[in-house]
Amino acid sequence: MQDFDLIIGADVLYESQSFDDLFCTVVFLMSQNPLSKFVTAYQNRSPERTFDHLTLKWNLSCKVLDASQFLPDKMVQGKAIISFLNCRNS
């Protein structure tokens, strides 16, 4: 596998039952390069559909940015966030 620094997830957090599989895959990929980061956008539609518990389960740290801080209002519908995930030990 070639070196990479960034994993970009576009439209990958839709079905909450698949979140765990996604995080498993991301952790596997990041284990190949511990300095890599996973970046994804997510619109929180329900308090039951968070992935906070998965960051703990998979030992990831998460930096969340409110998309409305840097995108024009017309591009942000609801509470959209951008998440940067990386391994806690890096």
JSON list of C-alpha atoms in Angstrom, two decimals:
[
{"chain": "A", "resi": 1, "resn": "MET", "atom": "CA", "xyz": [0.00, 0.00, 0.00]},
{"chain": "A", "resi": 2, "resn": "GLN", "atom": "CA", "xyz": [1.34, 3.44, -0.90]},
{"chain": "A", "resi": 3, "resn": "ASP", "atom": "CA", "xyz": [1.80, 6.12, 1.73]},
{"chain": "A", "resi": 4, "resn": "PHE", "atom": "CA", "xyz": [-1.07, 8.50, 2.31]},
{"chain": "A", "resi": 5, "resn": "ASP", "atom": "CA", "xyz": [-1.74, 11.32, 4.76]},
{"chain": "A", "resi": 6, "resn": "LEU", "atom": "CA", "xyz": [-5.44, 11.90, 4.37]},
{"chain": "A", "resi": 7, "resn": "ILE", "atom": "CA", "xyz": [-8.53, 9.72, 4.08]},
{"chain": "A", "resi": 8, "resn": "ILE", "atom": "CA", "xyz": [-11.54, 11.66, 2.84]},
{"chain": "A", "resi": 9, "resn": "GLY", "atom": "CA", "xyz": [-15.01, 10.30, 3.51]},
{"chain": "A", "resi": 10, "resn": "ALA", "atom": "CA", "xyz": [-17.75, 11.88, 1.41]},
{"chain": "A", "resi": 11, "resn": "ASP", "atom": "CA", "xyz": [-21.36, 10.96, 2.12]},
{"chain": "A", "resi": 12, "resn": "VAL", "atom": "CA", "xyz": [-20.32, 7.97, 4.23]},
{"chain": "A", "resi": 13, "resn": "LEU", "atom": "CA", "xyz": [-22.21, 8.68, 7.48]},
{"chain": "A", "resi": 14, "resn": "TYR", "atom": "CA", "xyz": [-25.80, 8.02, 6.54]},
{"chain": "A", "resi": 15, "resn": "GLU", "atom": "CA", "xyz": [-26.94, 4.67, 7.94]},
{"chain": "A", "resi": 16, "resn": "SER", "atom": "CA", "xyz": [-25.99, 4.62, 11.63]},
{"chain": "A", "resi": 17, "resn": "GLN", "atom": "CA", "xyz": [-25.81, 0.82, 11.68]},
{"chain": "A", "resi": 18, "resn": "SER", "atom": "CA", "xyz": [-22.85, 1.01, 9.26]},
{"chain": "A", "resi": 19, "resn": "PHE", "atom": "CA", "xyz": [-20.87, 3.56, 11.33]},
{"chain": "A", "resi": 20, "resn": "ASP", "atom": "CA", "xyz": [-18.99, 0.84, 13.22]},
{"chain": "A", "resi": 21, "resn": "ASP", "atom": "CA", "xyz": [-17.89, -0.90, 10.00]},
{"chain": "A", "resi": 22, "resn": "LEU", "atom": "CA", "xyz": [-16.72, 2.42, 8.60]},
{"chain": "A", "resi": 23, "resn": "PHE", "atom": "CA", "xyz": [-14.68, 3.21, 11.71]},
{"chain": "A", "resi": 24, "resn": "CYS", "atom": "CA", "xyz": [-13.17, -0.28, 11.67]},
{"chain": "A", "resi": 25, "resn": "THR", "atom": "CA", "xyz": [-12.03, 0.30, 8.08]},
{"chain": "A", "resi": 26, "resn": "VAL", "atom": "CA", "xyz": [-10.69, 3.77, 8.86]},
{"chain": "A", "resi": 27, "resn": "VAL", "atom": "CA", "xyz": [-8.71, 2.47, 11.84]},
{"chain": "A", "resi": 28, "resn": "PHE", "atom": "CA", "xyz": [-7.23, -0.30, 9.69]},
{"chain": "A", "resi": 29, "resn": "LEU", "atom": "CA", "xyz": [-6.17, 2.21, 7.04]},
{"chain": "A", "resi": 30, "resn": "MET", "atom": "CA", "xyz": [-4.76, 4.62, 9.62]},
{"chain": "A", "resi": 31, "resn": "SER", "atom": "CA", "xyz": [-2.78, 1.78, 11.21]},
{"chain": "A", "resi": 32, "resn": "GLN", "atom": "CA", "xyz": [-0.84, 1.64, 7.93]},
{"chain": "A", "resi": 33, "resn": "ASN", "atom": "CA", "xyz": [0.18, 5.28, 8.48]},
{"chain": "A", "resi": 34, "resn": "PRO", "atom": "CA", "xyz": [-0.42, 6.42, 12.09]},
{"chain": "A", "resi": 35, "resn": "LEU", "atom": "CA", "xyz": [0.03, 10.10, 11.15]},
{"chain": "A", "resi": 36, "resn": "SER", "atom": "CA", "xyz": [-2.81, 9.99, 8.65]},
{"chain": "A", "resi": 37, "resn": "LYS", "atom": "CA", "xyz": [-6.16, 11.66, 9.31]},
{"chain": "A", "resi": 38, "resn": "PHE", "atom": "CA", "xyz": [-9.74, 10.89, 8.32]},
{"chain": "A", "resi": 39, "resn": "VAL", "atom": "CA", "xyz": [-11.85, 13.88, 7.29]},
{"chain": "A", "resi": 40, "resn": "THR", "atom": "CA", "xyz": [-15.59, 13.71, 6.78]},
{"chain": "A", "resi": 41, "resn": "ALA", "atom": "CA", "xyz": [-18.63, 15.95, 6.84]},
{"chain": "A", "resi": 42, "resn": "TYR", "atom": "CA", "xyz": [-21.69, 14.99, 8.81]},
{"chain": "A", "resi": 43, "resn": "GLN", "atom": "CA", "xyz": [-25.09, 16.50, 9.38]},
{"chain": "A", "resi": 44, "resn": "ASN", "atom": "CA", "xyz": [-26.39, 15.47, 12.78]},
{"chain": "A", "resi": 45, "resn": "ARG", "atom": "CA", "xyz": [-30.06, 14.73, 12.16]},
{"chain": "A", "resi": 46, "resn": "SER", "atom": "CA", "xyz": [-30.82, 13.03, 15.48]},
{"chain": "A", "resi": 47, "resn": "PRO", "atom": "CA", "xyz": [-29.20, 12.76, 18.93]},
{"chain": "A", "resi": 48, "resn": "GLU", "atom": "CA", "xyz": [-29.44, 8.97, 18.59]},
{"chain": "A", "resi": 49, "resn": "ARG", "atom": "CA", "xyz": [-27.24, 9.05, 15.49]},
{"chain": "A", "resi": 50, "resn": "THR", "atom": "CA", "xyz": [-23.91, 10.18, 16.86]},
{"chain": "A", "resi": 51, "resn": "PHE", "atom": "CA", "xyz": [-20.58, 8.46, 16.57]},
{"chain": "A", "resi": 52, "resn": "ASP", "atom": "CA", "xyz": [-19.00, 9.73, 19.80]},
{"chain": "A", "resi": 53, "resn": "HIS", "atom": "CA", "xyz": [-19.08, 6.25, 21.36]},
{"chain": "A", "resi": 54, "resn": "LEU", "atom": "CA", "xyz": [-17.23, 4.88, 18.34]},
{"chain": "A", "resi": 55, "resn": "THR", "atom": "CA", "xyz": [-14.34, 7.32, 18.74]},
{"chain": "A", "resi": 56, "resn": "LEU", "atom": "CA", "xyz": [-13.85, 5.86, 22.22]},
{"chain": "A", "resi": 57, "resn": "LYS", "atom": "CA", "xyz": [-14.29, 2.26, 21.06]},
{"chain": "A", "resi": 58, "resn": "TRP", "atom": "CA", "xyz": [-11.75, 2.65, 18.25]},
{"chain": "A", "resi": 59, "resn": "ASN", "atom": "CA", "xyz": [-9.35, 4.88, 20.25]},
{"chain": "A", "resi": 60, "resn": "LEU", "atom": "CA", "xyz": [-9.74, 7.89, 17.95]},
{"chain": "A", "resi": 61, "resn": "SER", "atom": "CA", "xyz": [-9.62, 11.54, 18.77]},
{"chain": "A", "resi": 62, "resn": "CYS", "atom": "CA", "xyz": [-12.05, 13.80, 16.98]},
{"chain": "A", "resi": 63, "resn": "LYS", "atom": "CA", "xyz": [-11.85, 17.50, 16.27]},
{"chain": "A", "resi": 64, "resn": "VAL", "atom": "CA", "xyz": [-15.21, 18.87, 15.20]},
{"chain": "A", "resi": 65, "resn": "LEU", "atom": "CA", "xyz": [-15.68, 22.13, 13.33]},
{"chain": "A", "resi": 66, "resn": "ASP", "atom": "CA", "xyz": [-19.04, 23.76, 12.80]},
{"chain": "A", "resi": 67, "resn": "ALA", "atom": "CA", "xyz": [-19.31, 24.08, 9.01]},
{"chain": "A", "resi": 68, "resn": "SER", "atom": "CA", "xyz": [-21.20, 27.36, 9.34]},
{"chain": "A", "resi": 69, "resn": "GLN", "atom": "CA", "xyz": [-17.97, 28.95, 10.60]},
{"chain": "A", "resi": 70, "resn": "PHE", "atom": "CA", "xyz": [-16.33, 28.75, 7.20]},
{"chain": "A", "resi": 71, "resn": "LEU", "atom": "CA", "xyz": [-19.03, 27.99, 4.61]},
{"chain": "A", "resi": 72, "resn": "PRO", "atom": "CA", "xyz": [-21.58, 30.46, 3.25]},
{"chain": "A", "resi": 73, "resn": "ASP", "atom": "CA", "xyz": [-25.00, 30.21, 4.91]},
{"chain": "A", "resi": 74, "resn": "LYS", "atom": "CA", "xyz": [-26.66, 28.99, 1.71]},
{"chain": "A", "resi": 75, "resn": "MET", "atom": "CA", "xyz": [-24.33, 25.95, 1.68]},
{"chain": "A", "resi": 76, "resn": "VAL", "atom": "CA", "xyz": [-25.06, 24.89, 5.27]},
{"chain": "A", "resi": 77, "resn": "GLN", "atom": "CA", "xyz": [-28.42, 23.26, 5.91]},
{"chain": "A", "resi": 78, "resn": "GLY", "atom": "CA", "xyz": [-29.07, 22.42, 9.54]},
{"chain": "A", "resi": 79, "resn": "LYS", "atom": "CA", "xyz": [-26.22, 21.55, 11.86]},
{"chain": "A", "resi": 80, "resn": "ALA", "atom": "CA", "xyz": [-23.44, 20.40, 9.54]},
{"chain": "A", "resi": 81, "resn": "ILE", "atom": "CA", "xyz": [-20.06, 19.55, 11.02]},
{"chain": "A", "resi": 82, "resn": "ILE", "atom": "CA", "xyz": [-16.67, 18.65, 9.66]},
{"chain": "A", "resi": 83, "resn": "SER", "atom": "CA", "xyz": [-14.78, 16.00, 11.65]},
{"chain": "A", "resi": 84, "resn": "PHE", "atom": "CA", "xyz": [-11.06, 15.32, 11.70]},
{"chain": "A", "resi": 85, "resn": "LEU", "atom": "CA", "xyz": [-10.25, 11.93, 13.23]},
{"chain": "A", "resi": 86, "resn": "ASN", "atom": "CA", "xyz": [-6.87, 10.53, 14.09]},
{"chain": "A", "resi": 87, "resn": "CYS", "atom": "CA", "xyz": [-5.43, 7.85, 16.35]},
{"chain": "A", "resi": 88, "resn": "ARG", "atom": "CA", "xyz": [-5.16, 8.99, 19.98]},
{"chain": "A", "resi": 89, "resn": "ASN", "atom": "CA", "xyz": [-1.55, 7.93, 20.28]},
{"chain": "A", "resi": 90, "resn": "SER", "atom": "CA", "xyz": [-0.34, 10.07, 17.36]}
]
